[in-house]
Amino acid sequence: MSMNSVGRQTTPQGSATDSAPSTATGNRALMLKEPLIFESGAYDRTGVDIPDAPEVKSRLGGLERDTVIGLPGLAEGETVRHYTRLSRQNYAIDLGLFPLGSCTMKHNPRLNEKVARMPGFADIHPLQPIHSVQGALRVIHELGEWLKKLTNMPAVSMSPKAGAHGELCGVLAIRSALEARGDAREVILVPTSAHGTNPATAAFAGYKVEDIPATEEGRVDLEALKARLGPDVAGVMITNPNTCGLFERDMKAISDAVHEAGGFVYCDGANFNAIVGRVRPGDLGVDAMHINLHKTFSTPHGGGGPGSGPVVFSEALAPFAPLPFVEEGDDGLLHIIEEETAQEHHDQSFGRMVAFHGQMGMFTRALTYMLSHGADGLRQVAEDAVLNANYVLRAMEDLIDAPFAGAGPCMHEALFSDDNFAEGFSTLDLAKGLIDEGFHPMTVFFPLVVHGAMLVEPTETESKAALDQFILAFRAVAERAIAGDESLKSAPHHAPLKRLDETQAARKPVLVWSDPEPQAEAAE
Ligand SMILES: *Cc1c(COP(=O)(O)O)cnc(C)c1O
């Protein structure tokens, strides 16, 4: 089987709209076309030279493998090149702006990586004697103290491993608190603009989920919320700032109303980047909130990289927080509390979220980020993130629809819609056009409350020059969508792969490679 014939099947050549002639190899300048490793490696080759294994009497009773295992064989050099070429086809935060709204994709200072790799943090084991891991426990404890201070909340659980995991932690604490007072409530209210994980978490924890409508302005409808509150409502889950990029100004009134009706307030803190150092959720009556360390406090997390979602708790929920946790003893040492005790907090713990303490590598990165910024620097994070998002909003609003721009400044992200695109053109076309311009697209078709939504979050780590470049590209592609430029419908033209059927890819992913020409190979 020739590599070229297979390569052509998996990597379509340039479309008809490409003006550049095709090349004999399919490579484009120094960007090399890369087949799958299964297509380039042969099964009967190996990259190492070891003697044949001696004959042994099989004890597998006839169950031993009698066919080849099917792993491709490549020499080390070939393997290195294969993965390096693949990595060059990837887009990363270290290559350019990543304007994914709601994701907070910011530069991750190298200092974070250096500290996370220190052997005292990277090479330890959770079952080591505690006297030998005091430094690591100190990091967990100190980070927890920062989080409590930044949120003005009395307790924190460090162990949840992502934002959604933190949501579950918070909702389980709410359920335990209600059970402890013998109050069986069944409903959790979630705004229509909520991140998908919110209703999913509430349902997973056994609650019925009901929507709360948004106002024209894109905020929670306080009156509708109040009207729905009652003895069956366990709580609300509200993202603040919300997924329309707006601050929920009525948050305190919402909390007061929910508390008065006997419920709890869960705040989705994934957007904390916009308010860190400026607003303390504890002052707004929040009972539990997760913080995405991997968003607000840097760390690259695209493509499912490591996350960490510590949860802060109010006095009312603190006793129910999960185990284990780290506590400073009178002896000045840090101890791991594994069981419910008569501690001030956690004395009616609902159990565990994970076996040990959570994501150590994320803790060291987050604390490094905090300490290197300092209190004033963290406040500036929020200010610059909001400034950058408003810069994008005001640079675009004359050209494309910006549904809530009239409501005043946005927070950390700017929301647009495809309302004034030409007939037949949508957000998807704009996103694909941006790829040709060298930018990862923004979050598209979310939040659902806006038609053809485009959610742009530049973060504070982009310079004005970088934002100006992005705006140049964004405007140019938007103009083509508004004018109905047909060539945009087949973008991207310059990417290794053209327009894919994303629905098919998500619904029916082909996860196992099968040899397209097994007969031909057998005959060779
Ligand atoms: C990212 C995000 C989440 C989920 O966090 P994960 O760490 O991806 O589980 C929840 N809510 C909002 C608003 C988010 O942006």
Coordinates of C-alpha atoms and ligand atoms in Angstrom, one line a residue:
M1 CA 0.0 0.0 0.0
S2 CA 1.5 3.3 -1.0
M3 CA 1.5 6.1 1.6
N4 CA 0.4 8.6 -1.0
S5 CA -2.8 6.8 -2.0
V6 CA -3.9 6.6 1.6
G7 CA -2.8 10.1 2.4
R8 CA -5.0 11.4 -0.3
Q9 CA -8.0 9.7 1.2
T10 CA -7.6 11.2 4.6
T11 CA -6.3 14.6 3.6
P12 CA -8.3 16.2 0.8
Q13 CA -6.3 18.3 -1.6
G14 CA -6.9 22.0 -2.0
S15 CA -10.4 22.9 -3.0
A16 CA -11.3 24.5 -6.4
T17 CA -11.2 27.9 -4.9
D18 CA -7.5 27.6 -4.1
S19 CA -5.4 29.6 -6.5
A20 CA -2.1 28.0 -5.7
P21 CA -1.2 24.9 -7.8
S22 CA -1.2 21.6 -6.1
T23 CA 2.1 19.9 -5.2
A24 CA 3.3 16.4 -6.1
T25 CA 3.6 15.4 -2.4
G26 CA 0.6 17.2 -1.1
N27 CA 2.9 19.2 1.2
R28 CA 2.5 23.0 1.3
A29 CA 5.8 24.8 1.7
L30 CA 7.3 23.5 5.0
M31 CA 3.9 22.3 6.3
L32 CA 4.0 18.6 5.6
K33 CA 1.0 16.5 5.0
E34 CA 0.8 13.8 7.6
P35 CA -0.8 10.4 7.3
L36 CA -2.0 8.5 10.4
I37 CA 0.7 6.5 12.1
F38 CA -1.2 3.3 11.1
E39 CA -0.9 4.3 7.5
S40 CA 2.8 5.0 7.6
G41 CA 4.1 2.2 9.8
A42 CA 4.2 -1.4 8.7
Y43 CA 3.2 -4.1 11.2
D44 CA 6.2 -6.3 10.4
R45 CA 8.7 -3.5 11.2
T46 CA 10.0 -2.5 14.6
G47 CA 12.0 0.4 15.8
V48 CA 14.1 -1.8 18.2
D49 CA 16.5 -4.7 17.6
I50 CA 16.0 -7.4 20.2
P51 CA 16.7 -11.1 19.9
D52 CA 13.9 -13.5 19.2
A53 CA 12.2 -14.7 22.4
P54 CA 13.1 -18.3 23.4
E55 CA 10.4 -20.9 22.8
V56 CA 8.3 -21.5 25.9
K57 CA 5.6 -23.9 26.6
S58 CA 2.3 -21.9 26.5
R59 CA 0.2 -22.1 29.6
L60 CA -2.7 -20.2 28.0
G61 CA -4.6 -23.3 27.0
G62 CA -5.0 -22.4 23.3
L63 CA -6.0 -18.8 24.1
E64 CA -2.7 -17.2 23.0
R65 CA -2.8 -14.7 20.2
D66 CA -2.2 -16.1 16.7
T67 CA -2.5 -12.9 14.7
V68 CA -0.4 -9.8 14.6
I69 CA -1.3 -7.3 17.3
G70 CA -1.6 -4.5 14.7
L71 CA 0.7 -1.9 16.1
P72 CA 2.5 0.1 13.5
G73 CA 6.3 -0.1 13.6
L74 CA 8.4 3.0 13.1
A75 CA 12.0 3.9 13.9
E76 CA 12.5 6.4 16.7
G77 CA 13.3 9.2 14.2
E78 CA 10.2 8.5 12.2
T79 CA 8.0 8.5 15.3
V80 CA 9.4 11.8 16.5
R81 CA 8.8 13.4 13.2
H82 CA 5.2 12.0 13.0
Y83 CA 4.2 13.5 16.3
T84 CA 6.1 16.8 15.8
R85 CA 4.4 17.3 12.4
L86 CA 1.0 16.6 14.0
S87 CA 1.8 19.1 16.8
R88 CA 2.4 21.7 14.1
Q89 CA -1.1 21.3 12.9
N90 CA -2.4 22.1 16.3
Y91 CA -3.3 25.6 17.4
A92 CA -2.2 26.6 20.9
I93 CA -2.3 29.5 23.2
D94 CA 1.5 29.8 22.7
L95 CA 0.9 30.4 19.0
G96 CA -1.8 33.1 19.0
L97 CA -4.9 34.6 20.5
F98 CA -7.6 32.1 21.6
P99 CA -10.7 34.1 21.9
L100 CA -13.0 31.3 23.3
G101 CA -15.7 33.0 25.3
S102 CA -16.4 31.4 28.7
C103 CA -13.1 29.5 28.5
T104 CA -10.7 32.2 29.7
M105 CA -7.7 31.0 27.6
K106 CA -4.8 33.1 28.8
H107 CA -1.1 33.1 28.6
N108 CA 0.4 30.7 31.1
P109 CA 3.6 32.3 32.5
R110 CA 6.7 30.0 32.3
L111 CA 7.3 30.6 36.0
N112 CA 4.2 28.5 36.7
E113 CA 5.6 25.6 34.8
K114 CA 9.0 25.9 36.4
V115 CA 7.5 25.8 39.9
A116 CA 5.1 22.9 39.1
R117 CA 8.0 20.8 37.9
M118 CA 10.1 21.2 41.1
P119 CA 10.7 17.7 42.4
G120 CA 9.3 18.5 45.8
F121 CA 5.9 19.1 44.1
A122 CA 6.1 17.0 41.0
D123 CA 7.6 13.7 42.3
I124 CA 5.7 13.2 45.6
H125 CA 3.0 10.6 46.4
P126 CA -0.2 11.3 48.3
L127 CA 0.5 8.3 50.7
Q128 CA 3.9 9.6 51.8
P129 CA 4.3 10.4 55.5
I130 CA 3.0 13.8 56.1
H131 CA 6.2 15.1 57.7
S132 CA 7.8 14.6 54.2
V133 CA 5.2 16.6 52.3
Q134 CA 4.8 19.7 54.4
G135 CA 5.8 22.0 51.5
A136 CA 3.1 20.6 49.3
L137 CA 0.5 20.7 52.0
R138 CA 1.5 24.3 52.6
V139 CA 0.8 25.1 49.0
I140 CA -2.7 23.5 49.2
H141 CA -3.4 25.3 52.5
E142 CA -2.0 28.7 51.3
L143 CA -3.9 28.6 48.0
G144 CA -7.1 27.8 49.9
E145 CA -6.5 30.8 52.2
W146 CA -6.1 33.0 49.1
L147 CA -9.4 31.7 47.6
K148 CA -11.2 32.3 50.8
K149 CA -9.9 35.8 51.0
L150 CA -10.6 36.6 47.4
T151 CA -14.2 35.3 47.8
N152 CA -14.8 36.3 51.4
M153 CA -16.1 32.8 52.1
P154 CA -15.2 30.9 55.4
A155 CA -14.4 27.4 54.0
V156 CA -13.0 25.8 50.9
S157 CA -12.7 22.4 49.4
M158 CA -9.7 21.9 47.2
S159 CA -10.3 18.5 45.8
P160 CA -12.8 18.8 42.9
K161 CA -10.9 18.3 39.7
A162 CA -12.8 20.6 37.3
G163 CA -15.5 23.3 37.2
A164 CA -18.3 20.8 36.6
H165 CA -16.9 18.6 39.4
G166 CA -16.9 21.6 41.7
E167 CA -20.6 22.2 40.7
L168 CA -21.4 18.7 41.8
C169 CA -19.5 19.2 45.0
G170 CA -21.5 22.3 45.8
V171 CA -24.9 20.8 44.9
L172 CA -24.1 17.7 47.0
A173 CA -23.4 20.0 49.9
I174 CA -26.7 21.7 49.4
R175 CA -28.5 18.4 49.3
S176 CA -26.8 17.3 52.5
A177 CA -27.7 20.5 54.2
L178 CA -31.4 20.1 53.2
E179 CA -31.4 16.4 54.3
A180 CA -29.8 17.3 57.6
R181 CA -32.8 19.5 58.3
G182 CA -35.3 16.9 57.0
D183 CA -36.3 19.1 54.1
A184 CA -36.9 17.2 50.9
R185 CA -36.8 19.8 48.1
E186 CA -36.8 18.7 44.5
V187 CA -36.1 21.6 42.2
I188 CA -33.1 23.6 41.2
L189 CA -33.6 26.8 39.2
V190 CA -31.2 27.6 36.4
P191 CA -31.2 30.6 34.1
T192 CA -31.8 30.0 30.4
S193 CA -28.3 31.5 29.7
A194 CA -26.5 29.0 32.0
H195 CA -23.5 27.0 30.9
G196 CA -24.6 23.4 30.0
T197 CA -22.8 21.9 33.0
N198 CA -25.2 23.7 35.4
P199 CA -28.5 21.9 34.5
A200 CA -26.5 18.7 33.9
T201 CA -25.0 18.9 37.4
A202 CA -28.4 19.5 39.1
A203 CA -29.9 16.6 37.1
F204 CA -27.0 14.3 38.0
A205 CA -27.5 15.1 41.7
G206 CA -31.1 14.0 41.4
Y207 CA -32.9 17.4 41.0
K208 CA -35.5 18.5 38.6
V209 CA -34.2 21.5 36.6
E210 CA -36.4 24.4 35.8
D211 CA -35.5 27.5 33.7
I212 CA -35.5 31.0 34.9
P213 CA -36.0 33.5 32.0
A214 CA -33.7 36.3 31.1
T215 CA -34.7 40.0 30.8
E216 CA -34.3 41.9 27.5
E217 CA -31.0 43.1 28.9
G218 CA -29.6 39.5 29.2
R219 CA -29.8 39.3 33.0
V220 CA -31.8 37.0 35.3
D221 CA -35.4 38.1 35.5
L222 CA -35.6 38.8 39.3
E223 CA -39.4 39.0 39.4
A224 CA -39.9 35.7 37.5
L225 CA -37.4 34.1 39.9
K226 CA -39.2 35.4 43.0
A227 CA -42.5 34.2 41.6
R228 CA -41.2 30.7 41.2
L229 CA -39.5 30.4 44.6
G230 CA -41.3 28.1 47.1
P231 CA -40.9 25.2 49.5
D232 CA -40.0 22.8 46.7
V233 CA -37.0 24.9 45.5
A234 CA -33.6 23.5 46.8
G235 CA -31.6 26.3 45.3
V236 CA -30.5 28.3 42.2
M237 CA -27.4 28.0 40.1
I238 CA -26.3 31.3 38.7
T239 CA -23.2 32.3 36.8
N240 CA -21.9 35.7 37.7
P241 CA -20.7 37.4 35.5
N242 CA -23.1 35.5 33.3
T243 CA -22.6 33.9 29.9
C244 CA -23.8 37.0 28.1
G245 CA -20.7 38.7 29.6
L246 CA -22.8 40.8 32.0
F247 CA -22.6 41.3 35.7
E248 CA -25.8 40.1 37.5
R249 CA -26.4 43.4 39.3
D250 CA -29.4 41.9 41.3
M251 CA -27.2 39.1 42.8
K252 CA -27.7 40.2 46.4
A253 CA -31.5 40.6 45.9
I254 CA -31.5 37.1 44.2
S255 CA -29.6 35.6 47.2
D256 CA -31.9 37.3 49.8
A257 CA -35.0 36.0 48.0
V258 CA -33.7 32.5 47.7
H259 CA -32.6 32.4 51.4
E260 CA -35.9 33.7 52.5
A261 CA -37.6 30.9 50.6
G262 CA -35.3 28.4 52.4
G263 CA -33.1 27.6 49.4
F264 CA -29.4 27.9 48.7
V265 CA -27.4 29.9 46.2
Y266 CA -24.9 28.2 44.0
C267 CA -22.7 30.5 42.0
D268 CA -20.9 29.2 38.9
G269 CA -17.6 31.0 39.3
A270 CA -16.0 30.1 36.0
N271 CA -16.1 33.7 35.0
F272 CA -14.3 34.9 38.1
N273 CA -11.6 36.4 35.9
A274 CA -13.7 39.4 35.3
I275 CA -14.2 40.3 39.0
V276 CA -11.3 38.8 40.9
G277 CA -10.0 41.3 43.4
R278 CA -13.0 43.6 42.8
V279 CA -16.0 41.7 43.9
R280 CA -16.2 39.1 46.7
P281 CA -19.0 36.6 46.1
G282 CA -19.4 36.0 49.8
D283 CA -20.7 39.6 50.1
L284 CA -23.4 38.8 47.6
G285 CA -25.0 36.0 49.6
V286 CA -23.5 33.1 47.7
D287 CA -23.5 29.7 49.6
A288 CA -21.2 27.8 47.3
M289 CA -19.0 28.6 44.3
H290 CA -16.4 26.8 42.3
I291 CA -13.4 28.5 40.9
N292 CA -11.8 27.2 37.8
L293 CA -8.1 27.5 38.7
H294 CA -7.4 26.5 35.1
K295 CA -9.2 29.6 33.8
T296 CA -8.9 32.5 36.3
F297 CA -5.4 31.5 37.5
S298 CA -3.9 30.5 34.1
T299 CA -2.8 27.0 32.9
P300 CA -3.5 25.9 29.4
H301 CA -6.6 23.7 29.4
G302 CA -7.7 23.4 25.8
G303 CA -8.3 19.9 24.5
G304 CA -9.2 18.5 27.9
G305 CA -6.0 19.3 29.7
P306 CA -5.9 19.2 33.5
G307 CA -8.4 21.2 35.4
S308 CA -9.1 22.1 39.0
G309 CA -12.3 23.4 40.6
P310 CA -12.0 24.2 44.3
V311 CA -15.3 25.2 45.9
V312 CA -15.7 27.9 48.6
F313 CA -18.6 27.6 51.1
S314 CA -20.7 29.8 53.3
E315 CA -21.1 29.2 57.0
A316 CA -24.4 27.4 56.3
L317 CA -22.8 24.8 53.9
A318 CA -19.3 24.5 55.4
P319 CA -20.1 21.6 57.8
F320 CA -21.1 19.5 54.8
A321 CA -18.0 20.1 52.7
P322 CA -16.1 17.0 51.5
L323 CA -13.1 15.3 53.0
P324 CA -10.2 15.2 53.1
F325 CA -8.9 18.7 53.8
V326 CA -5.7 20.2 55.1
E327 CA -5.5 22.0 58.4
E328 CA -2.8 23.8 60.3
G329 CA -2.3 22.3 63.8
D330 CA -1.2 24.1 67.0
D331 CA 2.2 22.5 66.4
G332 CA 2.6 24.6 63.3
L333 CA 2.5 21.4 61.1
L334 CA -0.1 20.8 58.4
H335 CA -2.4 17.8 59.0
I336 CA -4.7 16.0 56.6
I337 CA -8.1 15.5 58.1
E338 CA -9.5 12.3 56.8
E339 CA -12.6 11.8 58.9
E340 CA -15.5 13.8 60.2
T341 CA -14.4 15.3 63.5
A342 CA -15.8 17.9 65.8
Q343 CA -14.0 20.5 63.6
E344 CA -15.6 23.9 63.2
H345 CA -16.1 23.1 59.5
H346 CA -16.8 19.8 57.7
D347 CA -18.3 18.1 60.8
Q348 CA -21.2 16.6 58.7
S349 CA -19.2 16.0 55.6
F350 CA -21.1 14.4 52.7
G351 CA -18.0 12.2 51.8
R352 CA -15.3 12.5 49.2
M353 CA -15.0 13.8 45.7
V354 CA -11.7 12.1 45.0
A355 CA -9.3 9.8 46.7
F356 CA -6.7 12.3 47.8
H357 CA -6.4 16.1 47.5
G358 CA -7.0 17.1 43.9
Q359 CA -4.7 18.4 41.2
M360 CA -1.3 19.2 42.8
G361 CA 0.1 20.5 39.5
M362 CA -2.7 23.0 39.2
F363 CA -2.4 24.2 42.8
T364 CA 1.3 25.1 42.3
R365 CA 0.5 26.9 39.1
A366 CA -2.4 28.8 40.5
L367 CA -0.5 29.8 43.7
T368 CA 2.5 30.9 41.6
Y369 CA 0.3 33.0 39.5
M370 CA -1.3 34.6 42.5
L371 CA 2.0 35.3 44.3
S372 CA 3.7 36.7 41.3
H373 CA 0.7 39.0 40.6
G374 CA 0.1 40.0 44.2
A375 CA -3.2 41.4 45.5
D376 CA -2.9 44.5 43.3
G377 CA -1.9 42.5 40.3
L378 CA -4.9 40.2 40.6
R379 CA -7.2 43.2 40.7
Q380 CA -5.5 44.4 37.5
V381 CA -6.2 41.1 35.9
A382 CA -9.9 41.7 36.2
E383 CA -9.6 45.4 35.1
D384 CA -7.5 44.6 32.0
A385 CA -9.7 41.6 31.0
V386 CA -12.8 43.8 31.1
L387 CA -11.0 46.6 29.3
N388 CA -9.8 44.3 26.5
A389 CA -13.3 42.8 26.0
N390 CA -14.9 46.2 25.8
Y391 CA -12.2 47.3 23.3
V392 CA -13.3 44.4 21.0
L393 CA -17.0 45.1 21.6
R394 CA -16.8 48.8 20.7
A395 CA -14.5 48.0 17.7
M396 CA -17.1 45.7 16.2
E397 CA -20.6 47.0 17.2
D398 CA -20.9 49.4 14.2
L399 CA -20.5 46.4 11.9
I400 CA -22.2 43.4 13.4
D401 CA -25.1 43.0 15.8
A402 CA -24.1 43.2 19.5
P403 CA -27.3 42.3 21.3
F404 CA -26.6 43.7 24.8
A405 CA -24.1 46.4 23.9
G406 CA -26.7 49.1 24.7
A407 CA -26.9 47.9 28.3
G408 CA -23.5 49.4 29.0
P409 CA -20.0 47.9 29.3
C410 CA -19.6 44.2 29.1
M411 CA -17.5 42.2 31.6
H412 CA -14.7 39.9 30.4
E413 CA -16.4 38.8 27.1
A414 CA -18.2 40.5 24.2
L415 CA -21.3 38.9 22.7
F416 CA -22.3 39.2 19.0
S417 CA -24.9 37.7 16.8
D418 CA -25.2 36.8 13.1
D419 CA -28.4 38.9 12.7
N420 CA -27.2 41.2 10.0
F421 CA -25.3 38.6 7.9
A422 CA -26.5 38.0 4.3
E423 CA -29.2 35.4 3.7
G424 CA -27.7 32.0 4.1
F425 CA -24.6 33.1 6.0
S426 CA -24.1 32.2 9.6
T427 CA -21.8 32.3 12.5
L428 CA -20.2 29.1 11.3
D429 CA -19.0 30.8 8.1
L430 CA -17.4 33.6 10.0
A431 CA -15.7 31.1 12.3
K432 CA -14.3 29.2 9.4
G433 CA -13.1 32.4 7.7
L434 CA -11.2 33.3 10.9
I435 CA -9.2 30.1 10.6
D436 CA -8.0 31.3 7.2
E437 CA -6.9 34.5 8.8
G438 CA -4.8 32.6 11.4
F439 CA -7.1 32.9 14.4
H440 CA -8.8 30.2 16.4
P441 CA -12.5 31.0 16.2
M442 CA -14.4 32.4 19.2
T443 CA -17.1 30.4 21.0
V444 CA -19.9 29.9 18.6
F445 CA -23.7 29.3 19.0
F446 CA -23.4 29.8 22.8
P447 CA -25.1 31.2 24.8
L448 CA -28.4 29.9 23.3
V449 CA -30.4 33.0 24.2
V450 CA -28.8 34.8 21.3
H451 CA -29.3 33.8 17.6
G452 CA -26.0 32.6 16.1
A453 CA -24.0 33.8 19.1
M454 CA -20.3 34.7 18.9
L455 CA -18.7 35.0 22.3
V456 CA -15.3 36.6 22.3
E457 CA -13.1 36.6 25.4
P458 CA -9.7 38.1 24.8
T459 CA -8.4 37.9 28.5
E460 CA -6.0 40.4 30.0
T461 CA -2.9 38.8 28.6
E462 CA -3.4 40.1 25.0
S463 CA -1.7 43.3 24.0
K464 CA -3.4 46.1 22.2
A465 CA -1.4 45.2 19.0
A466 CA -2.7 41.6 19.2
L467 CA -6.3 42.8 19.7
D468 CA -6.0 45.2 16.7
Q469 CA -4.8 42.3 14.5
F470 CA -7.7 40.2 15.7
I471 CA -10.2 43.0 15.1
L472 CA -8.7 43.5 11.6
A473 CA -9.4 39.9 10.8
F474 CA -12.8 39.8 12.5
R475 CA -14.0 42.8 10.6
A476 CA -12.7 41.6 7.3
V477 CA -14.5 38.3 7.6
A478 CA -17.6 39.9 9.0
E479 CA -17.8 42.2 6.0
R480 CA -17.7 39.2 3.7
A481 CA -20.5 37.5 5.6
I482 CA -22.6 40.7 5.5
A483 CA -21.9 41.1 1.7
G484 CA -22.7 37.4 1.1
D485 CA -19.3 36.6 -0.4
E486 CA -19.8 33.0 -1.7
S487 CA -16.2 32.0 -1.2
L488 CA -16.7 32.3 2.6
K489 CA -19.1 29.4 2.4
S490 CA -16.3 27.0 1.6
A491 CA -13.7 28.4 4.1
P492 CA -11.2 27.5 5.4
H493 CA -9.2 27.4 2.2
H494 CA -5.8 27.4 3.7
A495 CA -6.2 24.8 6.4
P496 CA -4.9 21.2 6.0
L497 CA -8.5 20.0 6.3
K498 CA -11.4 21.8 4.8
R499 CA -15.0 22.0 6.1
L500 CA -15.7 18.9 8.1
D501 CA -19.1 17.4 8.9
E502 CA -18.8 18.3 12.6
T503 CA -22.1 16.8 13.5
Q504 CA -21.2 13.4 12.0
A505 CA -17.8 13.7 13.7
A506 CA -19.3 14.3 17.1
R507 CA -22.2 11.8 16.8
K508 CA -20.5 9.0 14.9
P509 CA -16.8 9.4 15.6
V510 CA -14.5 6.8 13.9
L511 CA -12.2 5.9 16.7
V512 CA -10.7 2.7 15.3
W513 CA -8.6 2.8 12.1
S514 CA -9.4 0.0 9.7
D515 CA -7.1 -0.8 6.8
P516 CA -8.9 0.3 3.6
E517 CA -7.0 -2.3 1.5
P518 CA -6.6 -5.5 3.5
Q519 CA -6.9 -7.7 0.4
A520 CA -4.2 -5.9 -1.5
E521 CA -1.8 -6.1 1.5
A522 CA -2.4 -9.8 2.0
A523 CA -1.7 -10.4 -1.7
E524 CA 1.7 -8.6 -1.6
Ligands
LIG1 C1 -15.8 26.3 31.8 C2 -17.1 26.5 32.5 C3 -17.7 25.5 33.3 C4 -17.1 24.1 33.5 O1 -15.8 24.0 33.9 P1 -14.9 22.8 33.5 O2 -13.7 23.0 34.3 O3 -14.8 22.8 32.1 O4 -15.7 21.5 34.0 C5 -18.9 25.8 33.9 N1 -19.5 27.0 33.8 C6 -18.9 28.0 33.0 C7 -19.6 29.3 32.8 C8 -17.7 27.7 32.3 O5 -17.2 28.7 31.5

